[in-house]
Amino acid sequence: MVAQSKVKEDSRSRTNTERKFDDGFITVTKVFAWGIAAILILIALTVAWQAIPAINEFGFTFLFKSVWNPVANDGKGDYGAWPMIVGTLISSFLALFIAVPLGLGTAIFLSEGFLPPKISTPLTFMVELLAAIPSVVYGLWGIYVLLPLLKPIEAFLGNYLGWIFIFSLPKGVSAGGPGMFPAAIVLSIMILPIITAISRDSLASLPPDLRQASVGIGATRWATIIRVLIPAAFSGIVGGIMLGLGRAMGETMAVTMLIGNANSIKPTLFAPSNTIASLMANQFAEASGLQLSALMYTGIILFVLTLLVNILANWIVNRIKAKY
């Protein structure tokens, strides 16, 4: 009642100019919000319109065909997106598999008082600075630094653990070359600052009462973090993970430079592969006719995959909220 009376007093004390300014600000923000939705719909419709010839030609078989041959059928071309879909999903989720534990652990380390502020603050800025590095720089670093570092590791795994299919070296593929593994590592580094920054902000924004109450009933520091703070900040953490996944699924230059750009599926981490974004980057400049329409079709597929991932994320967040 006291709070409501204060709100009424504040509303009465405002002048007409202030009220009009507030109403105008609300209207402008609504216009911007609807404008973002309109831009998103316009992009989707534009891409879908360009993809109509390929949709009419190949239908849903386009999703499961593994051929991509622009000169087949007397130059008309024969196209399928299955290797690129698989490559996009594997590279993105493999990057999450690497980046989520590192990002969440770094966020906990920086937000829960393990370091004094004089050290944690510069470290936070350094982690967030990774997001400002251009993707082409990550690609060059991957070629000249990461690939030579991975060569002995891949050779060791291929020689001694090659009987496990994911560590085998296919015929004609040498250790230390472009492939799924180096591309996933670079992707994990690129999405690490997004996951870390949002997870840290979510943990830091929790009320101190949660920590104090947990410690007050006898919980240890790590029990408080794992059983209280992480569930309380779970929606923000999942949001950061989904933003990182979206960045990984749509990343172009760094992946193009490291993944090998082979339109094939091999059950090993060390074989060259391809993604939808890399395919479009490699072929869009000289594409025309049905090939251009097929590339637009792959763009729709990437759009739908991203939408499905966000729907899944919202479902997970709602389930966790209901549980806790």
Coordinates of C-alpha atoms in Angstrom, one line a residue:
M1 CA 0.0 0.0 0.0
V2 CA 2.8 2.4 0.9
A3 CA 4.6 1.6 -2.4
Q4 CA 1.3 2.2 -4.4
S5 CA 0.7 5.5 -2.7
K6 CA 4.2 6.6 -3.5
V7 CA 3.7 5.7 -7.2
K8 CA 0.5 7.7 -7.2
E9 CA 2.2 10.7 -5.6
D10 CA 5.0 10.6 -8.1
S11 CA 2.5 10.4 -11.0
R12 CA 0.6 13.4 -9.7
S13 CA 3.8 15.4 -9.2
R14 CA 4.9 15.0 -12.8
T15 CA 4.1 17.8 -15.3
N16 CA 2.2 17.3 -18.5
T17 CA 5.5 17.7 -20.5
E18 CA 7.1 14.9 -18.5
R19 CA 4.1 12.6 -19.1
K20 CA 4.1 13.3 -22.8
F21 CA 7.8 12.7 -22.9
D22 CA 7.3 9.3 -21.2
D23 CA 4.5 8.4 -23.5
G24 CA 6.5 9.4 -26.5
F25 CA 9.5 7.3 -25.3
I26 CA 7.3 4.3 -24.9
T27 CA 5.8 4.7 -28.3
V28 CA 9.3 5.1 -29.9
T29 CA 10.5 1.9 -28.2
K30 CA 7.5 0.0 -29.4
V31 CA 8.1 1.2 -33.0
F32 CA 11.8 0.1 -32.7
A33 CA 10.7 -3.3 -31.4
W34 CA 8.2 -3.9 -34.2
G35 CA 10.8 -2.6 -36.6
I36 CA 13.2 -5.3 -35.6
A37 CA 10.5 -7.9 -36.1
A38 CA 9.6 -6.4 -39.5
I39 CA 13.3 -6.5 -40.6
L40 CA 13.6 -10.1 -39.6
I41 CA 10.4 -11.0 -41.5
L42 CA 11.6 -9.1 -44.5
I43 CA 14.9 -10.9 -44.6
A44 CA 13.2 -14.3 -44.3
L45 CA 10.7 -13.4 -47.1
T46 CA 13.5 -12.2 -49.4
V47 CA 15.6 -15.3 -48.9
A48 CA 12.5 -17.5 -49.3
W49 CA 11.5 -15.8 -52.6
Q50 CA 15.0 -16.3 -54.0
A51 CA 14.9 -19.9 -53.0
I52 CA 11.6 -20.8 -54.7
P53 CA 13.2 -22.2 -57.9
A54 CA 15.3 -24.6 -55.9
I55 CA 12.4 -25.5 -53.6
N56 CA 10.3 -26.3 -56.7
E57 CA 13.1 -28.3 -58.3
F58 CA 14.3 -30.4 -55.4
G59 CA 11.6 -30.2 -52.7
F60 CA 12.5 -31.7 -49.3
T61 CA 14.9 -34.2 -50.9
F62 CA 17.3 -31.2 -51.0
L63 CA 17.7 -31.7 -47.2
F64 CA 19.0 -35.2 -47.5
K65 CA 21.0 -35.3 -50.7
S66 CA 24.8 -35.3 -50.4
V67 CA 25.6 -34.1 -54.0
W68 CA 26.6 -30.5 -54.8
N69 CA 27.5 -30.4 -58.5
P70 CA 26.8 -27.2 -60.4
V71 CA 27.7 -28.8 -63.8
A72 CA 25.4 -31.9 -63.6
N73 CA 22.3 -32.2 -65.7
D74 CA 23.7 -30.4 -68.7
G75 CA 24.9 -27.4 -66.6
K76 CA 21.6 -27.1 -64.7
G77 CA 23.2 -28.5 -61.6
D78 CA 22.2 -31.0 -58.9
Y79 CA 22.3 -29.9 -55.3
G80 CA 21.8 -31.2 -51.8
A81 CA 22.5 -29.7 -48.4
W82 CA 22.8 -32.8 -46.1
P83 CA 26.7 -32.6 -45.6
M84 CA 26.5 -28.9 -44.8
I85 CA 23.6 -29.4 -42.4
V86 CA 25.5 -32.1 -40.5
G87 CA 28.8 -30.0 -40.6
T88 CA 27.0 -27.0 -39.2
L89 CA 25.4 -28.9 -36.3
I90 CA 28.5 -30.9 -35.4
S91 CA 30.9 -27.9 -35.5
S92 CA 28.5 -25.7 -33.5
F93 CA 27.7 -28.3 -30.8
L94 CA 31.3 -29.4 -30.6
A95 CA 32.3 -25.8 -30.0
L96 CA 29.6 -25.6 -27.3
F97 CA 31.0 -28.8 -25.7
I98 CA 34.3 -27.0 -25.4
A99 CA 33.2 -23.5 -24.6
V100 CA 30.4 -24.0 -22.1
P101 CA 32.5 -25.5 -19.3
L102 CA 35.3 -23.0 -19.9
G103 CA 32.9 -20.0 -20.1
L104 CA 30.8 -21.0 -17.1
G105 CA 33.9 -21.8 -15.0
T106 CA 35.5 -18.5 -15.9
A107 CA 32.3 -16.6 -15.1
I108 CA 32.1 -18.3 -11.7
F109 CA 35.8 -17.6 -11.1
L110 CA 35.4 -13.9 -11.9
S111 CA 32.1 -13.2 -10.2
E112 CA 32.3 -15.2 -6.9
G113 CA 35.2 -13.5 -5.2
F114 CA 38.0 -16.0 -5.9
L115 CA 40.2 -13.1 -7.0
P116 CA 40.5 -9.6 -5.7
P117 CA 38.8 -6.9 -7.8
K118 CA 42.2 -5.5 -8.9
I119 CA 42.9 -8.7 -10.7
S120 CA 39.4 -9.9 -11.7
T121 CA 38.4 -6.6 -13.4
P122 CA 41.3 -6.6 -15.9
L123 CA 40.7 -10.3 -16.5
T124 CA 37.1 -9.6 -17.3
F125 CA 38.0 -6.9 -19.8
M126 CA 40.6 -9.3 -21.4
V127 CA 38.0 -12.1 -21.8
E128 CA 35.4 -9.7 -23.3
L129 CA 38.1 -8.3 -25.6
L130 CA 38.2 -11.6 -27.4
A131 CA 34.8 -10.7 -28.9
A132 CA 36.3 -7.7 -30.7
I133 CA 38.8 -9.7 -32.7
P134 CA 37.7 -10.1 -36.4
S135 CA 36.9 -13.6 -37.5
V136 CA 39.5 -13.5 -40.3
V137 CA 42.2 -12.9 -37.7
Y138 CA 41.0 -16.0 -35.8
G139 CA 41.2 -17.9 -39.2
L140 CA 44.8 -16.7 -39.8
W141 CA 45.7 -17.6 -36.2
G142 CA 44.2 -21.0 -36.8
I143 CA 46.2 -21.6 -40.0
Y144 CA 49.6 -20.5 -38.7
V145 CA 49.4 -21.3 -35.0
L146 CA 46.6 -23.8 -34.2
L147 CA 47.1 -26.3 -37.1
P148 CA 50.9 -26.8 -36.4
L149 CA 50.0 -27.3 -32.7
L150 CA 47.4 -29.9 -33.4
K151 CA 49.5 -31.9 -35.9
P152 CA 51.3 -34.0 -33.2
I153 CA 48.1 -34.4 -31.2
E154 CA 46.1 -35.6 -34.2
A155 CA 49.0 -37.9 -35.3
F156 CA 49.1 -39.4 -31.8
L157 CA 45.3 -39.9 -31.6
G158 CA 45.2 -41.4 -35.1
N159 CA 48.1 -43.8 -34.5
Y160 CA 47.1 -45.0 -31.0
L161 CA 43.3 -44.4 -30.8
G162 CA 42.5 -44.6 -34.5
W163 CA 40.3 -47.7 -33.8
I164 CA 37.9 -45.2 -32.3
F165 CA 36.2 -43.9 -35.4
I166 CA 36.1 -40.2 -34.3
F167 CA 39.9 -40.2 -33.9
S168 CA 40.8 -42.1 -37.1
L169 CA 42.7 -40.4 -39.9
P170 CA 40.9 -41.1 -43.3
K171 CA 43.0 -42.1 -46.3
G172 CA 44.5 -39.1 -48.0
V173 CA 44.1 -36.9 -44.9
S174 CA 47.2 -35.9 -43.0
A175 CA 47.4 -34.8 -39.4
G176 CA 47.5 -31.1 -38.9
G177 CA 45.4 -30.2 -41.9
P178 CA 42.1 -28.4 -42.1
G179 CA 39.1 -30.2 -40.7
M180 CA 36.3 -30.3 -38.2
F181 CA 38.5 -30.4 -35.1
P182 CA 40.5 -27.2 -35.7
A183 CA 37.3 -25.4 -36.9
A184 CA 35.4 -26.4 -33.7
I185 CA 38.3 -25.2 -31.5
V186 CA 38.4 -21.8 -33.1
L187 CA 34.6 -21.5 -32.9
S188 CA 34.8 -22.3 -29.2
I189 CA 37.3 -19.5 -28.7
M190 CA 35.1 -17.1 -30.6
I191 CA 31.9 -17.8 -28.6
L192 CA 33.8 -18.0 -25.2
P193 CA 33.5 -14.3 -24.4
I194 CA 29.8 -14.2 -25.1
I195 CA 29.1 -17.2 -22.8
T196 CA 31.4 -15.9 -20.2
A197 CA 30.2 -12.3 -20.1
I198 CA 26.5 -13.1 -20.0
S199 CA 27.0 -15.9 -17.4
R200 CA 29.1 -13.6 -15.2
D201 CA 26.5 -10.8 -15.4
S202 CA 23.7 -13.2 -14.6
L203 CA 25.6 -14.5 -11.5
A204 CA 26.7 -11.0 -10.4
S205 CA 23.1 -9.7 -10.6
L206 CA 21.7 -12.2 -8.1
P207 CA 20.7 -10.7 -4.8
P208 CA 23.3 -11.2 -2.0
D209 CA 20.5 -12.7 0.2
L210 CA 20.7 -16.0 -1.8
R211 CA 24.4 -16.4 -0.9
Q212 CA 23.9 -15.3 2.7
A213 CA 20.9 -17.6 3.2
S214 CA 22.7 -20.6 1.7
V215 CA 25.8 -20.1 3.8
G216 CA 23.6 -19.4 6.9
I217 CA 22.1 -22.9 6.8
G218 CA 25.5 -24.5 6.6
A219 CA 26.1 -24.9 2.8
T220 CA 29.7 -24.8 1.6
R221 CA 30.8 -22.3 -1.0
W222 CA 30.7 -24.7 -3.9
A223 CA 27.4 -26.2 -2.8
T224 CA 26.0 -22.6 -2.8
I225 CA 27.3 -22.0 -6.3
I226 CA 26.1 -25.3 -7.8
R227 CA 22.8 -25.8 -6.0
V228 CA 21.7 -22.2 -5.5
L229 CA 23.4 -19.6 -7.7
I230 CA 23.6 -21.5 -11.0
P231 CA 19.9 -22.6 -10.9
A232 CA 18.9 -19.0 -10.0
A233 CA 20.9 -17.6 -12.9
F234 CA 20.1 -20.4 -15.3
S235 CA 17.9 -18.4 -17.7
G236 CA 20.6 -15.9 -18.2
I237 CA 23.3 -18.6 -18.6
V238 CA 21.2 -20.4 -21.2
G239 CA 20.6 -17.1 -23.0
G240 CA 24.4 -16.6 -23.3
I241 CA 24.8 -20.2 -24.5
M242 CA 22.2 -19.7 -27.2
L243 CA 23.8 -16.5 -28.3
G244 CA 27.1 -18.3 -28.6
L245 CA 25.4 -21.2 -30.5
G246 CA 23.9 -18.7 -32.9
R247 CA 27.3 -17.1 -33.4
A248 CA 28.8 -20.5 -34.0
M249 CA 26.2 -21.6 -36.5
G250 CA 26.5 -18.5 -38.6
E251 CA 30.2 -18.0 -38.4
T252 CA 31.7 -17.8 -41.9
M253 CA 35.3 -16.7 -42.5
A254 CA 37.2 -18.4 -39.7
V255 CA 35.3 -21.7 -40.4
T256 CA 35.8 -21.4 -44.1
M257 CA 39.6 -21.0 -43.6
L258 CA 39.9 -24.1 -41.3
I259 CA 37.2 -26.6 -42.0
G260 CA 38.5 -27.8 -45.4
N261 CA 35.3 -27.1 -47.4
A262 CA 34.6 -30.7 -48.4
N263 CA 31.0 -31.6 -49.2
S264 CA 31.2 -35.0 -47.6
I265 CA 30.4 -36.7 -44.3
K266 CA 33.0 -38.8 -42.5
P267 CA 32.7 -40.1 -38.9
T268 CA 35.9 -38.5 -37.7
L269 CA 37.0 -35.2 -36.2
F270 CA 40.0 -34.9 -38.5
A271 CA 38.4 -35.1 -41.9
P272 CA 37.6 -31.9 -43.9
S273 CA 33.9 -30.9 -43.8
N274 CA 31.7 -28.0 -44.6
T275 CA 29.0 -25.8 -43.1
I276 CA 26.1 -23.8 -44.6
A277 CA 27.8 -20.5 -44.0
S278 CA 31.1 -21.7 -45.5
L279 CA 29.3 -23.0 -48.6
M280 CA 27.6 -19.6 -49.1
A281 CA 30.9 -17.7 -48.6
N282 CA 32.7 -19.9 -51.1
Q283 CA 30.2 -20.0 -53.9
F284 CA 27.9 -17.0 -53.6
A285 CA 30.1 -14.6 -55.6
E286 CA 30.1 -16.6 -58.8
A287 CA 26.7 -18.3 -58.3
S288 CA 23.7 -17.7 -60.7
G289 CA 20.5 -19.4 -61.7
L290 CA 19.6 -22.5 -59.9
Q291 CA 22.9 -22.6 -57.9
L292 CA 22.1 -19.2 -56.4
S293 CA 18.6 -20.4 -55.6
A294 CA 20.1 -23.5 -53.9
L295 CA 22.3 -21.3 -51.8
M296 CA 19.3 -19.3 -50.7
Y297 CA 17.6 -22.6 -49.9
T298 CA 20.5 -23.4 -47.5
G299 CA 20.1 -20.0 -46.0
I300 CA 16.4 -20.9 -45.2
I301 CA 17.6 -24.1 -43.6
L302 CA 20.1 -22.2 -41.4
F303 CA 17.3 -19.8 -40.4
V304 CA 15.0 -22.6 -39.4
L305 CA 17.8 -24.4 -37.5
T306 CA 18.5 -21.2 -35.5
L307 CA 14.8 -20.8 -34.8
L308 CA 14.5 -24.4 -33.6
V309 CA 17.5 -24.0 -31.3
N310 CA 15.9 -20.9 -29.7
I311 CA 12.6 -22.7 -29.2
L312 CA 14.4 -25.5 -27.5
A313 CA 16.3 -23.1 -25.3
N314 CA 13.0 -21.4 -24.2
W315 CA 11.6 -24.8 -23.4
I316 CA 14.6 -25.8 -21.3
V317 CA 14.5 -22.5 -19.4
N318 CA 10.8 -22.9 -18.7
R319 CA 11.3 -26.4 -17.4
I320 CA 14.1 -25.3 -15.1
K321 CA 12.1 -22.4 -13.8
A322 CA 9.2 -24.7 -13.0
K323 CA 11.6 -27.0 -11.2
Y324 CA 13.3 -24.4 -9.1

